[in-house]
């Protein structure tokens, strides 16, 4: 009986150990299944980012958190570089915008000055250009001056003619004698009438001369303005080219600023997207660690069971049979103990 009891105790210990190991193995297997489900869920939710990080499903060789953090660090570095570039471009844009506005304002001011000067010149020149009008006016002044001198000289000459006729009874032109008194008086009267008209005629000419001289002096005073207008028209192509160049440079830098800003916003959005999965990455790595740990525990239990001649089995019918066997052994053991 003692031998039987000893054998039964051994069988009982074996069966109990097997059942305990199998129970632990079942729990570990269940936990492993849950961790796999968790990994599959996280992977399905983050498959795009994980594929970008070259992490395959159930890839135990890489850390999702480490790969993600490396990518986040690179993104932060890119953002810092982009922000510096954008700041530099923005400063450059401000400088070019100031240069363009300055050149445009200078050109606009010159145009206003030129227009005002052209209007002033046009008032004096009518439809003629400045040089032509000045030349014509100069000729008019010279002609009026000559006419004025001629009239003033004619008055003295006519008075001298009258004196010659009275005193010498001779024609002051041909110096022939004037025999008839009536002819003498008639000639003298005619000369006196002409002499009387000279002041009035001279006054009219002087008035015209004064007006033309005043106009000539006014026009002459606009010589610098006319030269200013001419210089502006000569420089106009160059000035327009300068403004156009500044505008082109401004458009180019504005385009670069817009592009840099767009790239920066895109990278910031990418960084936000990456950071949004940091929690999932930590959970994924934790599940990987748990799977590795569970796999080791499962291997250890399987090895222990194999060493004792038992094999792990997930067949519920067989497990139930082992429990019955254990109960039967316990019953037999109780019976043998009672027989002692």
Coordinates of C-alpha atoms in Angstrom, one line a residue, residues 28 32 35 60 286-300:
X28 CA 0.2 33.8 -21.0
X32 CA -0.1 37.3 -25.9
X35 CA -1.0 42.1 -27.1
X60 CA 10.3 43.5 -33.4
X286 CA 5.2 48.4 -24.7
X287 CA 3.2 45.7 -26.4
X288 CA 6.3 44.6 -28.3
X289 CA 8.2 44.4 -25.0
X290 CA 5.3 42.4 -23.5
X291 CA 5.2 40.0 -26.5
X292 CA 8.9 39.4 -26.2
X293 CA 8.5 38.8 -22.4
X294 CA 5.5 36.6 -22.9
X295 CA 7.2 34.6 -25.6
X296 CA 10.1 33.9 -23.3
X297 CA 7.8 32.8 -20.4
X298 CA 5.9 30.6 -22.8
X299 CA 9.1 29.0 -24.1
X300 CA 10.4 28.5 -20.5

